[in-house]
Coordinates of C-alpha atoms in Angstrom, one line a residue:
M1 CA 0.0 0.0 0.0
H2 CA 1.3 3.4 -0.9
N3 CA 1.9 6.0 1.9
L4 CA -0.5 8.9 1.1
S5 CA 0.2 11.0 4.2
P6 CA 2.7 13.4 2.6
A7 CA 0.1 14.5 0.1
L8 CA -2.1 15.6 3.0
N9 CA 0.5 18.2 3.9
I10 CA 0.6 19.8 0.5
K11 CA -1.0 23.3 0.6
P12 CA -3.0 24.5 -2.4
P13 CA -1.1 27.0 -4.5
L14 CA -1.7 30.6 -3.8
P15 CA -3.4 32.7 -6.5
S16 CA -0.8 34.8 -8.3
Y17 CA -3.0 37.9 -8.1
R18 CA -4.8 40.1 -5.6
F19 CA -7.1 43.0 -6.2
P20 CA -9.0 45.7 -4.3
S21 CA -12.8 45.8 -3.9
I22 CA -14.1 49.4 -3.7
D23 CA -17.7 50.5 -3.5
K24 CA -20.0 53.2 -1.9
Y25 CA -21.9 50.5 -0.1
A26 CA -20.8 49.1 3.3
S27 CA -21.5 45.6 2.1
V28 CA -18.3 45.8 0.1
L29 CA -16.4 45.1 3.3
S30 CA -17.5 41.5 3.3
D31 CA -15.5 41.0 0.0
I32 CA -12.4 40.8 2.2
Y33 CA -13.4 37.1 2.6
Q34 CA -12.7 36.5 -1.1
E35 CA -9.3 35.0 -1.4
E36 CA -8.2 37.2 -4.2
V37 CA -9.2 40.5 -2.5
N38 CA -6.6 42.0 -0.2
I39 CA -8.1 45.4 0.4
A40 CA -11.8 46.3 0.6
I41 CA -12.8 50.0 0.8
W42 CA -16.2 51.4 1.7
Q43 CA -16.3 55.0 0.2
N44 CA -18.2 56.4 3.1
D45 CA -19.5 60.0 3.5
L46 CA -19.3 61.3 7.0
S47 CA -22.4 63.0 8.4
D48 CA -22.4 66.8 9.0
Q49 CA -22.5 66.2 12.8
V50 CA -19.5 63.9 12.7
I51 CA -17.6 66.4 10.6
E52 CA -18.4 69.1 13.0
N53 CA -17.0 67.0 15.9
I54 CA -13.9 66.3 13.9
N55 CA -13.3 69.9 13.0
S56 CA -13.7 70.9 16.7
I57 CA -11.0 68.4 17.6
M58 CA -8.6 69.5 14.8
H59 CA -9.0 73.2 15.6
S60 CA -8.3 72.8 19.3
N61 CA -5.0 72.1 21.0
Q62 CA -6.1 68.8 22.3
R63 CA -4.2 65.7 21.2
L64 CA -6.1 62.4 21.2
A65 CA -4.2 59.2 22.0
V66 CA -6.9 56.7 22.8
V67 CA -5.8 53.0 22.9
M68 CA -8.3 50.6 24.3
T69 CA -10.0 47.2 24.1
S70 CA -13.8 47.2 24.1
T71 CA -16.9 45.4 23.2
P72 CA -18.9 47.3 20.6
S73 CA -21.7 48.2 23.0
Q74 CA -19.2 49.9 25.4
V75 CA -17.2 51.8 22.8
V76 CA -19.0 55.2 23.4
D77 CA -18.6 55.0 27.2
N78 CA -15.0 53.8 27.0
L79 CA -14.0 56.5 24.5
I80 CA -15.3 59.2 26.9
E81 CA -13.6 57.5 29.9
C82 CA -10.3 57.3 28.0
S83 CA -10.6 60.9 26.7
P84 CA -13.1 63.2 28.5
E85 CA -12.8 65.8 25.7
L86 CA -14.9 63.4 23.6
M87 CA -17.8 63.9 26.0
D88 CA -19.4 66.4 23.7
K89 CA -18.5 64.5 20.5
I90 CA -21.2 61.9 20.7
P91 CA -21.9 61.7 17.0
L92 CA -18.3 60.9 16.3
C93 CA -18.2 58.3 19.2
E94 CA -21.4 56.7 17.9
H95 CA -19.9 56.5 14.4
I96 CA -16.8 54.8 15.8
A97 CA -19.0 52.4 17.8
L98 CA -20.9 51.5 14.6
L99 CA -17.6 50.7 12.8
A100 CA -16.6 48.5 15.8
E101 CA -19.9 46.7 15.7
M102 CA -19.5 46.1 11.9
F103 CA -15.9 44.9 12.4
C104 CA -16.8 42.5 15.2
S105 CA -19.9 41.2 13.4
L106 CA -18.0 40.6 10.2
F107 CA -15.2 38.7 11.9
E108 CA -17.2 37.1 14.8
L109 CA -15.3 38.9 17.5
K110 CA -16.5 39.8 21.0
R111 CA -14.0 42.6 21.5
V112 CA -12.0 45.0 19.3
G113 CA -8.6 46.7 19.8
L114 CA -9.3 50.4 19.1
R115 CA -6.8 53.2 18.5
L116 CA -7.9 56.8 17.9
T117 CA -5.0 59.2 17.5
T118 CA -4.1 62.6 16.4
L119 CA -0.9 62.5 14.4
D120 CA 1.5 65.2 13.3
R121 CA 4.0 62.9 11.5
A122 CA 3.8 59.8 9.5
M123 CA 3.4 56.8 11.8
C124 CA 4.5 54.2 9.2
P125 CA 6.2 56.3 6.4
R126 CA 7.5 53.3 4.4
F127 CA 5.3 51.0 2.3
H128 CA 4.8 47.8 4.3
V129 CA 2.6 44.8 5.0
D130 CA 1.0 44.1 8.4
K131 CA 1.8 40.7 9.9
I132 CA -1.7 40.4 11.2
P133 CA -5.0 38.9 9.8
C134 CA -6.8 42.1 9.0
R135 CA -7.0 45.8 10.2
L136 CA -9.7 48.4 9.7
V137 CA -8.3 51.9 8.9
S138 CA -10.3 55.1 8.6
T139 CA -8.9 58.7 8.4
F140 CA -11.2 61.3 9.8
A141 CA -9.1 64.4 9.1
G142 CA -5.9 65.2 7.3
T143 CA -4.3 63.1 4.5
A144 CA -5.5 59.6 4.2
T145 CA -3.6 56.3 3.9
E146 CA -1.8 55.4 0.7
W147 CA -1.7 51.9 -0.8
L148 CA -0.4 50.1 -3.9
P149 CA -2.2 47.7 -6.2
H150 CA -0.9 44.2 -6.0
D151 CA 0.3 44.1 -9.7
K152 CA 2.3 47.3 -9.3
I153 CA 4.6 46.1 -6.5
N154 CA 8.0 44.5 -6.5
R155 CA 7.6 42.8 -3.1
S156 CA 11.3 41.9 -3.0
K157 CA 11.9 45.6 -2.3
L158 CA 9.8 45.7 0.9
G159 CA 11.6 46.1 4.2
P160 CA 15.3 45.1 4.1
G161 CA 15.0 44.5 0.4
S162 CA 15.0 48.2 -0.2
K163 CA 18.5 48.5 1.2
G164 CA 17.5 51.7 2.9
K165 CA 16.5 53.5 -0.2
P166 CA 13.3 55.5 -0.3
D167 CA 10.2 53.8 -1.7
E168 CA 10.2 55.9 -4.8
I169 CA 13.7 54.9 -5.9
S170 CA 14.1 51.4 -4.3
G171 CA 12.4 49.7 -7.2
L172 CA 9.3 48.8 -5.1
I173 CA 7.2 51.2 -7.2
Q174 CA 7.1 51.2 -11.0
H175 CA 5.6 54.7 -11.3
A176 CA 4.6 57.4 -8.8
N177 CA 1.1 57.5 -10.2
D178 CA 0.6 53.8 -9.2
I179 CA 0.3 55.0 -5.6
Q180 CA -3.4 55.0 -4.6
Q181 CA -4.9 57.1 -1.8
M182 CA -8.0 56.7 0.3
Q183 CA -10.3 59.6 1.0
I184 CA -11.5 61.2 4.3
G185 CA -14.2 59.0 5.8
D186 CA -13.3 55.9 3.7
V187 CA -13.4 52.7 5.7
A188 CA -10.8 50.2 4.6
L189 CA -10.1 46.6 5.5
L190 CA -6.4 45.7 4.9
K191 CA -5.7 42.0 4.7
G192 CA -2.4 41.2 6.3
D193 CA 0.1 38.4 5.7
A194 CA -1.3 36.5 8.8
W195 CA -4.7 35.9 7.1
F196 CA -5.1 32.3 6.2
N197 CA -3.4 31.4 2.9
N198 CA -2.4 35.0 2.3
E199 CA 1.3 35.0 3.3
G200 CA 3.3 37.2 0.8
N201 CA 0.1 38.8 -0.5
G202 CA -0.9 41.2 2.2
A203 CA -2.1 44.7 1.3
V204 CA 0.9 47.1 0.9
H205 CA 0.3 50.5 2.4
R206 CA 1.9 53.4 4.3
S207 CA 1.1 56.6 6.2
P208 CA 1.1 59.7 4.1
E209 CA 3.7 62.5 4.5
I210 CA 2.3 65.3 6.7
C211 CA 3.4 68.8 5.6
N212 CA 3.0 72.4 6.8
N213 CA 2.2 71.5 10.4
N214 CA -1.0 69.7 9.4
K215 CA -2.4 66.9 11.5
R216 CA -4.3 63.7 10.9
L217 CA -7.1 62.0 13.0
L218 CA -6.8 58.2 12.4
L219 CA -8.9 55.3 13.6
T220 CA -7.7 51.7 13.5
L221 CA -9.5 48.6 14.6
D222 CA -7.7 45.2 15.3
F223 CA -8.6 41.7 16.2
M224 CA -8.7 40.9 19.9
E225 CA -9.2 37.3 21.3

């Protein structure tokens, strides 16, 4: 009898392509479960009340640095507890709570890791891939996150492969106009290398350059066990 056990350890080949899924409807976020999709973007328009809250934050001297773990139902209360200046920013808090509820529902999570920060410099200025399953990113003010289409990247130039050269001259990018950028209010799911069967195909993205003393207001949501 032939020994068939080695065949059981053979992984199916990875698709040689990945592409974004972008739409104005929130349902597009579920496309992240498609193996060939490594970035899903909901082109969301923020409400006037949320924009008013955001403008108030950006025009003040307050700096937000909220890092917390929460169930969706407790997000509003926990945001205010972590940062009392959000007490009069209920529409913004409720919008964030809605995104947390969507994130947890989509991935069957009980809790979410939440970061809401005001940034005056690029947090991750080099193009990179996250070594996580998936992350939600939404920019509320300032310049939004940049990303690269899968077929426009020389992945061998990521990280140490760049030999310290800037992204634009390392060979990572073919043309500067290949760089894509999200818009304010967009809600993006970025599939990382730790997603099942996605190693080497995670979404490549970076924080944008911040100029002229401008600031960003950025929300990220992550898996929590």
